[in-house]
PDB file of C-alpha atoms and ligand atoms in Angstrom:
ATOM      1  CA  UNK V   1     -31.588 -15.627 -33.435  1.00 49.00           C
ATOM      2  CA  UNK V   2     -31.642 -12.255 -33.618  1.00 54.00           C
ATOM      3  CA  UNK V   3     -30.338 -10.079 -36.433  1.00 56.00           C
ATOM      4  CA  UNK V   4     -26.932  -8.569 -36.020  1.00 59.00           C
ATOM      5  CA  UNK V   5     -27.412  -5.141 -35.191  1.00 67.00           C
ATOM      6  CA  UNK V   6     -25.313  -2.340 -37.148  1.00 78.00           C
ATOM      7  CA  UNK V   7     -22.158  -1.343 -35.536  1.00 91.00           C
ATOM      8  CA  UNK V   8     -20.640   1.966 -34.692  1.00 93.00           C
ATOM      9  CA  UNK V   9     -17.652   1.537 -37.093  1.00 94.00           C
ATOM     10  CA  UNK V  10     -21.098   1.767 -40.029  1.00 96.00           C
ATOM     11  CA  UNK V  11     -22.566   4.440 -38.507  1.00 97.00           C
ATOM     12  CA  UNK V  12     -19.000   6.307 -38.882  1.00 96.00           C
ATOM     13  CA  UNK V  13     -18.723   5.392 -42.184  1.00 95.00           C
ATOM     14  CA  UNK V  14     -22.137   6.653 -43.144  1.00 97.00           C
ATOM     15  CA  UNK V  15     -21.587  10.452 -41.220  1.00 97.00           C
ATOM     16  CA  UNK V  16     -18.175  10.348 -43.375  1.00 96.00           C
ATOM     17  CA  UNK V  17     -20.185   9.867 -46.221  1.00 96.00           C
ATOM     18  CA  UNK V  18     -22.427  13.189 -46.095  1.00 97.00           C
ATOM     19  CA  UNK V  19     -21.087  16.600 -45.843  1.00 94.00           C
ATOM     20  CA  UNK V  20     -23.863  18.402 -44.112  1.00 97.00           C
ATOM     21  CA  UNK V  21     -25.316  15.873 -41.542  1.00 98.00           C
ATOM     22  CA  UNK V  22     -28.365  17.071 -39.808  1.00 98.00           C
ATOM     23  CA  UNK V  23     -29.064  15.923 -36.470  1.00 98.00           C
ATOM     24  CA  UNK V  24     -32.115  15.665 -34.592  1.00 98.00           C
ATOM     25  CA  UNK V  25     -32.394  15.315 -31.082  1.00 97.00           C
ATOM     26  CA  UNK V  26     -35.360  14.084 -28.325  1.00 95.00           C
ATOM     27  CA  UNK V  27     -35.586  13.086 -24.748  1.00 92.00           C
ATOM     28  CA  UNK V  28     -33.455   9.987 -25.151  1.00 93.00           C
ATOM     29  CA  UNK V  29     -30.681  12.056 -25.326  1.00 96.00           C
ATOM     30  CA  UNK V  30     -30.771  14.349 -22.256  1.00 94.00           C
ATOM     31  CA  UNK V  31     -31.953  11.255 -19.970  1.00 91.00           C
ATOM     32  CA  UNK V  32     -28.314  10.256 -18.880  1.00 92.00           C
ATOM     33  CA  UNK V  33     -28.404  14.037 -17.593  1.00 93.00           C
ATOM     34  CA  UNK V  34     -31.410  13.056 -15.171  1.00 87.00           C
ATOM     35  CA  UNK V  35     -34.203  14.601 -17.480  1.00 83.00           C
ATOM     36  CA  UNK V  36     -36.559  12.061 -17.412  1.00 71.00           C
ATOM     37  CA  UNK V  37     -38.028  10.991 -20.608  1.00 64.00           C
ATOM     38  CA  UNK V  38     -41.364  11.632 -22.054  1.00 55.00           C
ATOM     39  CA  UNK V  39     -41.770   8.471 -23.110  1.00 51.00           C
ATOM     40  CA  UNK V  40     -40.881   4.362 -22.850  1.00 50.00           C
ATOM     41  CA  UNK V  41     -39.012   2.308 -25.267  1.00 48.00           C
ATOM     42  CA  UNK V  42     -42.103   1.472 -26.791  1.00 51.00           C
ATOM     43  CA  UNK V  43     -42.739   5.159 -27.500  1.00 50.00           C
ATOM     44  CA  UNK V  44     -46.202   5.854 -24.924  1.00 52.00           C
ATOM     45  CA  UNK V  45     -46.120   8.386 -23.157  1.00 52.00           C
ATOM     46  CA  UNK V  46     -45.710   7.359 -19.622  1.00 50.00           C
ATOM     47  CA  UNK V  47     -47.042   9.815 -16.734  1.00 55.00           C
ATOM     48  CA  UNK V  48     -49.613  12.170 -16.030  1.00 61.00           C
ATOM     49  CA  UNK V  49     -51.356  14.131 -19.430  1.00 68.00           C
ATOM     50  CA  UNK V  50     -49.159  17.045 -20.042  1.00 77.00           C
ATOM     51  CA  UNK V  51     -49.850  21.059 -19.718  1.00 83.00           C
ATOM     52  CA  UNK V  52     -51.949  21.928 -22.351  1.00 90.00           C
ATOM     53  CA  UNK V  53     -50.431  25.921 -24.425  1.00 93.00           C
ATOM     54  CA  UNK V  54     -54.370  27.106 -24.709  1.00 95.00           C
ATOM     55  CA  UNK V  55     -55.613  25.937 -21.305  1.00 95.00           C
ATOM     56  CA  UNK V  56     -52.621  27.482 -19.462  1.00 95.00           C
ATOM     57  CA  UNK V  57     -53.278  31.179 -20.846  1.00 96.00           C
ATOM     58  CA  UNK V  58     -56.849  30.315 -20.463  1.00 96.00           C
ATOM     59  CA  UNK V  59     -56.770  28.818 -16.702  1.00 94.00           C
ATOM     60  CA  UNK V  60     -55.555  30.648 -14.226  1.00 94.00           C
ATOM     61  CA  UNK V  61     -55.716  28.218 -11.046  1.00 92.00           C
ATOM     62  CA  UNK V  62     -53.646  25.625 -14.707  1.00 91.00           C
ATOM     63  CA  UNK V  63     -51.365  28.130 -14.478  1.00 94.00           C
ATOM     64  CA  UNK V  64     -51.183  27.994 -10.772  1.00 93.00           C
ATOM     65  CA  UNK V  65     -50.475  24.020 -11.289  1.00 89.00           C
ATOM     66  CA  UNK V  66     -47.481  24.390 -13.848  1.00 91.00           C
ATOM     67  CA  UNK V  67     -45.823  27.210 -11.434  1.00 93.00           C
ATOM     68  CA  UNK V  68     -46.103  24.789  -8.520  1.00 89.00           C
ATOM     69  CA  UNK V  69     -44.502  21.962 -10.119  1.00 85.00           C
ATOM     70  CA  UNK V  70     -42.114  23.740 -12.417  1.00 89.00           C
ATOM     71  CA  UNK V  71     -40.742  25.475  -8.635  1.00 89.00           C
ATOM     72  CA  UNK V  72     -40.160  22.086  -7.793  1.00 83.00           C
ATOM     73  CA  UNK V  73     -38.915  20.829 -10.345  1.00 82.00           C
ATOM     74  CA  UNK V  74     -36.034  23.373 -11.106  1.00 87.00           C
ATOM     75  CA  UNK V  75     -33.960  22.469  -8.995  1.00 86.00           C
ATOM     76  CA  UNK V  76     -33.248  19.551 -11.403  1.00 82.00           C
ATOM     77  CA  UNK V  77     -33.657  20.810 -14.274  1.00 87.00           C
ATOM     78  CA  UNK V  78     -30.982  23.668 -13.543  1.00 90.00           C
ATOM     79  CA  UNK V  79     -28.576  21.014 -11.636  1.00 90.00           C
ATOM     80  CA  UNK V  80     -28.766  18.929 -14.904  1.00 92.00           C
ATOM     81  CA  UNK V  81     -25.158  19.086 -17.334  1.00 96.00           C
ATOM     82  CA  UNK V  82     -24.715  17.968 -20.561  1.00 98.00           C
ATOM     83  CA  UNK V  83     -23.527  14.605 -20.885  1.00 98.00           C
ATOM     84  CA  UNK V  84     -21.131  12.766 -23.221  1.00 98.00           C
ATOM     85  CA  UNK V  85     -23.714  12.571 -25.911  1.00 98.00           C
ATOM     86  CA  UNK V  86     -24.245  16.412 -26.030  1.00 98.00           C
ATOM     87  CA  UNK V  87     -20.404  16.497 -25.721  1.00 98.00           C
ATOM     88  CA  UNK V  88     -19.252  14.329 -28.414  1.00 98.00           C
ATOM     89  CA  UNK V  89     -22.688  16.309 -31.300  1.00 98.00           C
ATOM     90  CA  UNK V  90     -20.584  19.423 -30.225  1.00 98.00           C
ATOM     91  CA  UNK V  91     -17.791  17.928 -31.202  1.00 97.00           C
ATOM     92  CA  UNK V  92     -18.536  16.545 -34.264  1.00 97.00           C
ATOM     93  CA  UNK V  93     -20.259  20.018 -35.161  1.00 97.00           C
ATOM     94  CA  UNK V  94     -16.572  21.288 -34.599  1.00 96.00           C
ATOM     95  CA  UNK V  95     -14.612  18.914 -36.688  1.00 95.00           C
ATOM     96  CA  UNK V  96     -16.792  19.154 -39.443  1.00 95.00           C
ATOM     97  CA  UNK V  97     -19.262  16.243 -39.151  1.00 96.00           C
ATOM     98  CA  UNK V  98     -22.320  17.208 -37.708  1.00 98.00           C
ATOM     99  CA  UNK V  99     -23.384  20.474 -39.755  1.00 98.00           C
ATOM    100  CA  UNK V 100     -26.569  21.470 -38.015  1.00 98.00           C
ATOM    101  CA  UNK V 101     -28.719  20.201 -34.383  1.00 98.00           C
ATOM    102  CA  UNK V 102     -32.395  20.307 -34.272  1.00 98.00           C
ATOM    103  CA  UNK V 103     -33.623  19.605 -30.772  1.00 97.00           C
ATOM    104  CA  UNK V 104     -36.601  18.664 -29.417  1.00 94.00           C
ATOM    105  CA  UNK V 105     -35.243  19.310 -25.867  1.00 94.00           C
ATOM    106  CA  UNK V 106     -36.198  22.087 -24.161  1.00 93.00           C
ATOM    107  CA  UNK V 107     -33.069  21.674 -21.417  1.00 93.00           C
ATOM    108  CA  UNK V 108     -30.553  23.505 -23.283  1.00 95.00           C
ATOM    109  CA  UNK V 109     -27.724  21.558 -22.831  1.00 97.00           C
ATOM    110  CA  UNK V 110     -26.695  21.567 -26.385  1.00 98.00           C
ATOM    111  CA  UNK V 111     -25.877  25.204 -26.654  1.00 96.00           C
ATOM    112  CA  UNK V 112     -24.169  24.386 -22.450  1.00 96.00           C
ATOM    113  CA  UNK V 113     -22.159  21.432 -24.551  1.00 98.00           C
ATOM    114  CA  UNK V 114     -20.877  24.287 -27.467  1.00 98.00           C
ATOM    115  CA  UNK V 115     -23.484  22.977 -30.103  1.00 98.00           C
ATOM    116  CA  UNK V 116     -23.418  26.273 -32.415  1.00 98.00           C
ATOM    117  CA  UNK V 117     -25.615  25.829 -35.165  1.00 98.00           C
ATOM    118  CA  UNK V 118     -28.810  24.982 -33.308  1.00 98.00           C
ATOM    119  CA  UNK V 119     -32.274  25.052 -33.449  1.00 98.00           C
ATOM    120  CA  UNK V 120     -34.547  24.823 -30.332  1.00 97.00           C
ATOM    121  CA  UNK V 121     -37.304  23.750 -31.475  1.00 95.00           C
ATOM    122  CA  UNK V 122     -39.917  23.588 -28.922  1.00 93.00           C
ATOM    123  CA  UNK V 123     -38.071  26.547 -26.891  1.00 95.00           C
ATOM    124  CA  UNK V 124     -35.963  26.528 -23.908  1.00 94.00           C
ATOM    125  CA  UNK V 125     -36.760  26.170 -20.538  1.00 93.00           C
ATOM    126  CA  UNK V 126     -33.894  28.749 -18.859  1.00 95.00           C
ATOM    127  CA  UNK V 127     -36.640  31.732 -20.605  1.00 96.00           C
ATOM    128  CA  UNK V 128     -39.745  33.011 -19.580  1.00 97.00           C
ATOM    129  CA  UNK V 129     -41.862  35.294 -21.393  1.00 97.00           C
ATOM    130  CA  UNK V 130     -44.513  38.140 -20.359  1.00 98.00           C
ATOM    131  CA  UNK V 131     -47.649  37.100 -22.251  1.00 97.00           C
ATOM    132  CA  UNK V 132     -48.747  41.283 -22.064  1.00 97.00           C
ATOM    133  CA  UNK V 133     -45.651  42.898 -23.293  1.00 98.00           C
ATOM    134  CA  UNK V 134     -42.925  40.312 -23.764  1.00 97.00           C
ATOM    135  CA  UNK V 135     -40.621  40.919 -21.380  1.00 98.00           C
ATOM    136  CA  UNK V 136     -38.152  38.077 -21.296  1.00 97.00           C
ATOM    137  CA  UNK V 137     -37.055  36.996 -17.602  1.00 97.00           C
ATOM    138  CA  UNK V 138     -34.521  34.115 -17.201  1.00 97.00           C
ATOM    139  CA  UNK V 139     -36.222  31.304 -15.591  1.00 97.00           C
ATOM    140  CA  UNK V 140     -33.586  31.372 -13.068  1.00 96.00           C
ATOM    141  CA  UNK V 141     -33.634  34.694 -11.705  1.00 96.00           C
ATOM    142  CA  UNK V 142     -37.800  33.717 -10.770  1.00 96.00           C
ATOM    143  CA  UNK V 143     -36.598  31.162  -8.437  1.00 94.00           C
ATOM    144  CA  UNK V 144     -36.124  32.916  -5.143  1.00 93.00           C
ATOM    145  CA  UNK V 145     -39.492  35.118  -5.667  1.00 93.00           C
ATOM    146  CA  UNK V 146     -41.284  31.630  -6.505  1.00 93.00           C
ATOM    147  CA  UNK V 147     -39.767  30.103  -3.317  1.00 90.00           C
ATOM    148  CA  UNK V 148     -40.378  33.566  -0.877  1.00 91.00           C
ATOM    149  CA  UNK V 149     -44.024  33.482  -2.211  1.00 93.00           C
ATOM    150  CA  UNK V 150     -44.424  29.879  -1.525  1.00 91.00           C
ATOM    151  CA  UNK V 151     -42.824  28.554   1.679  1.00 85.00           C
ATOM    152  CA  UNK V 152     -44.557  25.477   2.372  1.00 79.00           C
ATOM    153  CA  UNK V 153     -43.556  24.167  -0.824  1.00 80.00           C
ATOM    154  CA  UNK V 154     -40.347  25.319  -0.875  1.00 75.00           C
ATOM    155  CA  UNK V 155     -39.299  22.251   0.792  1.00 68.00           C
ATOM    156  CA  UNK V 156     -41.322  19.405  -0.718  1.00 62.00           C
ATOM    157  CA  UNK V 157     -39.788  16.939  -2.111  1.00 48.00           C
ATOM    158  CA  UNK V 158     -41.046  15.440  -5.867  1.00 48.00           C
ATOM    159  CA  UNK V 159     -40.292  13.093  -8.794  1.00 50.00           C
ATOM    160  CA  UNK V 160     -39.409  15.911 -11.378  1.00 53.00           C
ATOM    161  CA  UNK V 161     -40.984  15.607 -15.006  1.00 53.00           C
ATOM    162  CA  UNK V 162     -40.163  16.801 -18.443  1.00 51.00           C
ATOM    163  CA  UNK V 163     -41.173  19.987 -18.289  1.00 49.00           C
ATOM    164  CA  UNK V 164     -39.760  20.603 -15.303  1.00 48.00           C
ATOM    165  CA  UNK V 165     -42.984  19.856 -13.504  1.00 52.00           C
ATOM    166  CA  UNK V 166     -43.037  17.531 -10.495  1.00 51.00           C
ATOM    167  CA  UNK V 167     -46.019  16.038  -8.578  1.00 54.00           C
ATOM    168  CA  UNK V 168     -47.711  18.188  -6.867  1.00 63.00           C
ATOM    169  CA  UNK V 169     -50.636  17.271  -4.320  1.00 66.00           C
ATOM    170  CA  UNK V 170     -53.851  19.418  -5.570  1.00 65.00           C
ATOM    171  CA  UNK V 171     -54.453  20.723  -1.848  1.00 66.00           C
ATOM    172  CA  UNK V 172     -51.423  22.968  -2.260  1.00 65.00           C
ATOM    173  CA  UNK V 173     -52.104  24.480  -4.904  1.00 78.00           C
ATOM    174  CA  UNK V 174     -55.276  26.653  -3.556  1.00 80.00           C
ATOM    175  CA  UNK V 175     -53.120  29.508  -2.177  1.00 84.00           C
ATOM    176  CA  UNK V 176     -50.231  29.162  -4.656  1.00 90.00           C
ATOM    177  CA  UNK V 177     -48.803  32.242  -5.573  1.00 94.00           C
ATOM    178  CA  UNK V 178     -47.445  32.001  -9.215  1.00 95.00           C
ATOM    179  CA  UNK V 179     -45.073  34.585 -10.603  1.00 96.00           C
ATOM    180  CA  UNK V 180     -46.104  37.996 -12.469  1.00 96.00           C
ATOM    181  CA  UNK V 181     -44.252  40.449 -14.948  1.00 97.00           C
ATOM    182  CA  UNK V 182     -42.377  42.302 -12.910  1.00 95.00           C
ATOM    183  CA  UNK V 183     -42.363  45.102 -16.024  1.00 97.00           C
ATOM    184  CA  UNK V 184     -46.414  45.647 -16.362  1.00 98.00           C
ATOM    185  CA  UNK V 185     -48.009  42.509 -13.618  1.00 97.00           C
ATOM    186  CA  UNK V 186     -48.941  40.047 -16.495  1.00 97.00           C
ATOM    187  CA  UNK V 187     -48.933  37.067 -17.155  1.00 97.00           C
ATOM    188  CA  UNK V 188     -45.755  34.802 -17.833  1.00 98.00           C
ATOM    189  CA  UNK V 189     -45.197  31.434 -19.783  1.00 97.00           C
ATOM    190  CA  UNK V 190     -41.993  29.409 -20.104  1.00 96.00           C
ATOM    191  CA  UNK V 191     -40.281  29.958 -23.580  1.00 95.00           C
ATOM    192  CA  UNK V 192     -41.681  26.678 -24.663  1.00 94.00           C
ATOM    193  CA  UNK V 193     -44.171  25.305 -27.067  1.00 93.00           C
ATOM    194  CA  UNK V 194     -46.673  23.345 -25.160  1.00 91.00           C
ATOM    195  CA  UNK V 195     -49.235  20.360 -26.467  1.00 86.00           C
ATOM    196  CA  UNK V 196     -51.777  22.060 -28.508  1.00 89.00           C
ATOM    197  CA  UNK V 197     -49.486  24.832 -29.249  1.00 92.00           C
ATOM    198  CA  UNK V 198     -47.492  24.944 -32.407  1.00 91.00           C
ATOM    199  CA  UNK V 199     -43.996  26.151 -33.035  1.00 93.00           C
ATOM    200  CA  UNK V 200     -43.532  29.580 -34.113  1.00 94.00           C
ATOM    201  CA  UNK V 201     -43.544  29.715 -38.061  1.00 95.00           C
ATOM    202  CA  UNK V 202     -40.189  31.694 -38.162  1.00 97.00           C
ATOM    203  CA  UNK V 203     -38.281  28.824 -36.187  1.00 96.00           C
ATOM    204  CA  UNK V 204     -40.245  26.158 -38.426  1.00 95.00           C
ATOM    205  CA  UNK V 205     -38.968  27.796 -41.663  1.00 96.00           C
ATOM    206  CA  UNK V 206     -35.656  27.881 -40.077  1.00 97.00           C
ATOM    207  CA  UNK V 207     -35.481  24.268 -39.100  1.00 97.00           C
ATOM    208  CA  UNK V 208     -37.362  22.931 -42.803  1.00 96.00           C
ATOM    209  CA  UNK V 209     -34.649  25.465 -44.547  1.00 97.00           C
ATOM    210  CA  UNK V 210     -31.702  23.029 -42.759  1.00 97.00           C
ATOM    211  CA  UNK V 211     -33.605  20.091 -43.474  1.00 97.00           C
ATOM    212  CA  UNK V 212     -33.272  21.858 -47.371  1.00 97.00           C
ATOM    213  CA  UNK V 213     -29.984  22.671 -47.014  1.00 97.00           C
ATOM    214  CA  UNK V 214     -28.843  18.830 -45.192  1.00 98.00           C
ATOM    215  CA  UNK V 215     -28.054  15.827 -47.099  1.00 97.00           C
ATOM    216  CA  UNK V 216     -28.532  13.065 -44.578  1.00 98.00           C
ATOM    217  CA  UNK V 217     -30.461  13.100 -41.453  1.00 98.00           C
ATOM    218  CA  UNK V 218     -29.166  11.327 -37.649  1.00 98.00           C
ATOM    219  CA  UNK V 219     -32.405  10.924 -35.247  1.00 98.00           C
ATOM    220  CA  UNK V 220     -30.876  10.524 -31.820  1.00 98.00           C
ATOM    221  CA  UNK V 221     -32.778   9.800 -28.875  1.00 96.00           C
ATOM    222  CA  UNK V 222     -36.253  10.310 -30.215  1.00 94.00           C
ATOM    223  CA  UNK V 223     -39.139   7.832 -30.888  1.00 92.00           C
ATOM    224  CA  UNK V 224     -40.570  10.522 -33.279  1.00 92.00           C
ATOM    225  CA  UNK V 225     -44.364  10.576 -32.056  1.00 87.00           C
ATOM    226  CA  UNK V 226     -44.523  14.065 -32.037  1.00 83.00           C
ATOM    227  CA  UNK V 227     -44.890  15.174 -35.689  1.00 84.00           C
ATOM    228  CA  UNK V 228     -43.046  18.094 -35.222  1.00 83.00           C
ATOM    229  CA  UNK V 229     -40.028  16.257 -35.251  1.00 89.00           C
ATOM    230  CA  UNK V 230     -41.275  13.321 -37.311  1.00 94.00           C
ATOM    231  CA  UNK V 231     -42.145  15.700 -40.407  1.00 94.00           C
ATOM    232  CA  UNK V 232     -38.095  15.919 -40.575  1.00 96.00           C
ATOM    233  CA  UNK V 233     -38.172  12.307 -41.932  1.00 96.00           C
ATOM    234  CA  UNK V 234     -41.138  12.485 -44.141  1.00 96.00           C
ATOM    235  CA  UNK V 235     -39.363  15.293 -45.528  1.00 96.00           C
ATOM    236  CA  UNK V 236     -35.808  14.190 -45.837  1.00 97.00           C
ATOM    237  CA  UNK V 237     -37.371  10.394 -47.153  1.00 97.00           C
ATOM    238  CA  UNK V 238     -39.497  12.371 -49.990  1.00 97.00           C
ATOM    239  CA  UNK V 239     -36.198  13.779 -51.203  1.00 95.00           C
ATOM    240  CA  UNK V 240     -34.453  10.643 -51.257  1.00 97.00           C
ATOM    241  CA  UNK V 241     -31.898  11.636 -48.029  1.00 98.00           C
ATOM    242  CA  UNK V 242     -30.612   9.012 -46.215  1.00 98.00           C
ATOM    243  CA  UNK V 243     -31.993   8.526 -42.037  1.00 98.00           C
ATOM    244  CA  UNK V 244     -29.895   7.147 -39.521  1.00 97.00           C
ATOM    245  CA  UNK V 245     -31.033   6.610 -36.103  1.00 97.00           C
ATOM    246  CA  UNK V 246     -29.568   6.021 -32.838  1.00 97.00           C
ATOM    247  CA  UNK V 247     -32.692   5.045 -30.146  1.00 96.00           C
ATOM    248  CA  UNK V 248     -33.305   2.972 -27.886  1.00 91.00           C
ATOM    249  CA  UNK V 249     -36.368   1.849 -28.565  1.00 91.00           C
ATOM    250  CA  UNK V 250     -38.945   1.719 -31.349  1.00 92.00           C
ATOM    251  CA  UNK V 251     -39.062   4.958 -33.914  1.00 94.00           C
ATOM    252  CA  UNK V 252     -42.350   6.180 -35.968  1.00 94.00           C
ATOM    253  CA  UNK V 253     -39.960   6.197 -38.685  1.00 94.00           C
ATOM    254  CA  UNK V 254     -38.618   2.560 -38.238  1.00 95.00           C
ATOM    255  CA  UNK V 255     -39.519   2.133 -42.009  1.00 95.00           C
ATOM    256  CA  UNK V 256     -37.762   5.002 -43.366  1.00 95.00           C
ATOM    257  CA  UNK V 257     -34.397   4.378 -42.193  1.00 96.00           C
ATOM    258  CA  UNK V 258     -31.329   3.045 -43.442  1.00 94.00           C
ATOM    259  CA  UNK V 259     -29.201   2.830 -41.156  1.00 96.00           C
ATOM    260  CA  UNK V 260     -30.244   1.934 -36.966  1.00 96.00           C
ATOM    261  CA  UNK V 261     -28.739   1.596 -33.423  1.00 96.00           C
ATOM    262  CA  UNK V 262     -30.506   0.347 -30.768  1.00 95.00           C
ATOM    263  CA  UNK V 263     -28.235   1.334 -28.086  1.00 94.00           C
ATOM    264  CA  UNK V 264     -27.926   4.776 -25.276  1.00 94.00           C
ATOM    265  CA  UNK V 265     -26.870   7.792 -27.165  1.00 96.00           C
ATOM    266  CA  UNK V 266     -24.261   8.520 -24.774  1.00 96.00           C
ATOM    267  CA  UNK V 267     -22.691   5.101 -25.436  1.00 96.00           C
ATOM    268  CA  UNK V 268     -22.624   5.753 -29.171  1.00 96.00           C
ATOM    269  CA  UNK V 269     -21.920   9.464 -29.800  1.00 97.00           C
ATOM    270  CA  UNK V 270     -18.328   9.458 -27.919  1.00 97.00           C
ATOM    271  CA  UNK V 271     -17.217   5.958 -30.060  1.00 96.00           C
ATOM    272  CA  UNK V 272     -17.968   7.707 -33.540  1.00 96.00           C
ATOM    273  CA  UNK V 273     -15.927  10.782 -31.731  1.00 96.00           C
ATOM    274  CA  UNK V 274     -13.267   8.681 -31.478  1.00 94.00           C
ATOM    275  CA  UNK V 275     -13.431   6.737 -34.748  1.00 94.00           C
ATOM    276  CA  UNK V 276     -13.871   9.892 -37.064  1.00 94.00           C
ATOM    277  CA  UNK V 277     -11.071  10.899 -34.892  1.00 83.00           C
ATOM    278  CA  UNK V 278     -12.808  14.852 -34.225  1.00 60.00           C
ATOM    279  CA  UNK V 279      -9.591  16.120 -31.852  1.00 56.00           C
ATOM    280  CA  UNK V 280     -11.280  16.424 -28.486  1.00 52.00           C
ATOM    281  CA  UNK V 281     -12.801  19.859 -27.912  1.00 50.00           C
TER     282      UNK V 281
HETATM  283 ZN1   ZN J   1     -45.091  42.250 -18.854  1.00 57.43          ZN
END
C-alpha cells in the first residue's frame, strides 16, 4: 500500500507558518491554460529538440523556422487565460501569503492573474526585441505583418508547442518571410531566454536576492530539470529553508523537500485559498 500522501489542510499549515513564502513556478502550472508542457511526469522532455539562443542569431533560414512556427502557434498562446492556479498565487500574494513568484513560464499569465511581485525569469513571450538597436515590439502587434507576408501558412493548422512553436513541414519554410525591425531592418528575437542562452545577470541577482530575502520556498508545477530553476532549491536547502512542492510528477529535488503534493496545481492552489481563507480577489 501506498503511503498516504500529504493533504492540503498541511500544506496550509506550512504557508501559515512562513512569512515571506517564495514561489516558483514551471510548465505544470500554465498546462490547464492549454500551454502544453515541456515535459512528462517523469520529467523528459517530450517533443522535438528545442530552438537553440546561439544558433537562432547565428542561422538565418533557424530563424526562419522559429518565425514559422511561433506564427502558428500564437494564436494559442495569445487565446490562453490564466487559470485557477494563477488565480488563487495572486491571491495569496494579496492576502499576505505568497510574498514573491518566480516563473519559469514565459506565457505571462501571472502578471494577467494580478501576481505583483514577479520575476520572469526566462522572459515573456508578449515582447520582442530588435537584436541591432533594441527596439521592443509587442509580439502581438507582429501578427498581421507575419500573416500578410505569409499567406499559405496563414491557414495551417498545427499542434502548438511551448514556445509558441508548432509543427511546421520543412518545405514551407524556403520562402518564409520572417519579421524585421521596423525602426533600423534588423533582426528580432522573442524576449525569452532560449537553451544555450543564459538569463540576464540583472534578473538572476534579482531572483537569488528573493531567494535571500524568502524563508520557505513552494515549487509548483515544475520537475526542476532546468538548473535555472533548480539552483533555487540548492540554494534555499544550503540555508536550511524549508521546500514544499506541488507537481505532478517526479522533481530533481525530490530529496530536498519537506513537504509534497502529487496532485494538478489548479486543484490545489484554490483549496489552500479557501482554507487560509485569502477574501477572494
Ligand atoms: Zn532595430
Amino acid at each position: 500500500m501506498d503511503a498516504p500522501q500529504p493533504s492540503e489542510t498541511q500544506l496550509a499549515r506550512w504557508l501559515a507558518r512562513h512569512s515571506r513564502v517564495l514561489v516558483l513556478t514551471g510548465a505544470g502550472l500554465s498546462t490547464a491554460s492549454g500551454i502544453p508542457g515541456y515535459r512528462d511526469k517523469d520529467g523528459v522532455r517530450r517533443g522535438r529538440t528545442p530552438i537553440q539562443g546561439p544558433e537562432f542569431r547565428r542561422n538565418e533560414a533557424v530563424r526562419r523556422r522559429y518565425w514559422a512556427r511561433s506564427m502558428v502557434g500564437w494564436p494559442t498562446v495569445s487565446r490562453a487565460e490564466p487559470n485557477a492556479g494563477h488565480r488563487a498565487i495572486a491571491e495569496l500574494e494579496a492576502g499576505g501569503h505568497v510574498h514573491s513568484v518566480i516563473t519559469q513560464n514565459v506565457d505571462g499569465l501571472h502578471q494577467r492573474a494580478g501576481s505583483k511581485r514577479l520575476i520572469e525569469l526566462h522572459g515573456n513571450l508578449h515582447h520582442v526585441i530588435c537584436l541591432a538597436c533594441q527596439a521592443r515590439y509587442s509580439r502581438a502587434s507582429l501578427q498581421p505583418q507575419l500573416e500578410h507576408d505569409n499567406p499559405d501558412l496563414a491557414d495551417l493548422l498545427a499542434q502548438p508547442l511551448p514556445d509558441g512553436d508548432a509543427a511546421i513541414e520543412p518545405d514551407a519554410l524556403q520562402d518564409f518571410h520572417a519579421p524585421a525591425c521596423a525602426a533600423c531592418g534588423g533582426v528580432l528575437m522573442p524576449d525569452v531566454v532560449f537553451f544555450g542562452d543564459n538569463v540576464p545577470a540583472a534578473r538572476t541577482a534579482q531572483a537569488l536576492a528573493e531567494m535571500e530575502a524568502a524563508d520557505a520556498l513552494l515549487v509548483v508545477g515544475s520537475s526542476l530539470m532546468v538548473f535555472s530553476g533548480y539552483r533555487f532549491c540548492r540554494m534555499a536547502a544550503a540555508s536550511g529553508k524549508p521546500i514544499a512542492a506541488i507537481n505532478a510528477g517526479i522533481t530533481r529535488a525530490d530529496d530536498l523537500l519537506s513537504l509534497k503534493l502529487e496532485l494538478p496545481a489548479q486543484e490545489v492552489l484554490p483549496l489552500l485559498v479557501d482554507l487560509l481563507s485569502v477574501p477572494s480577489a
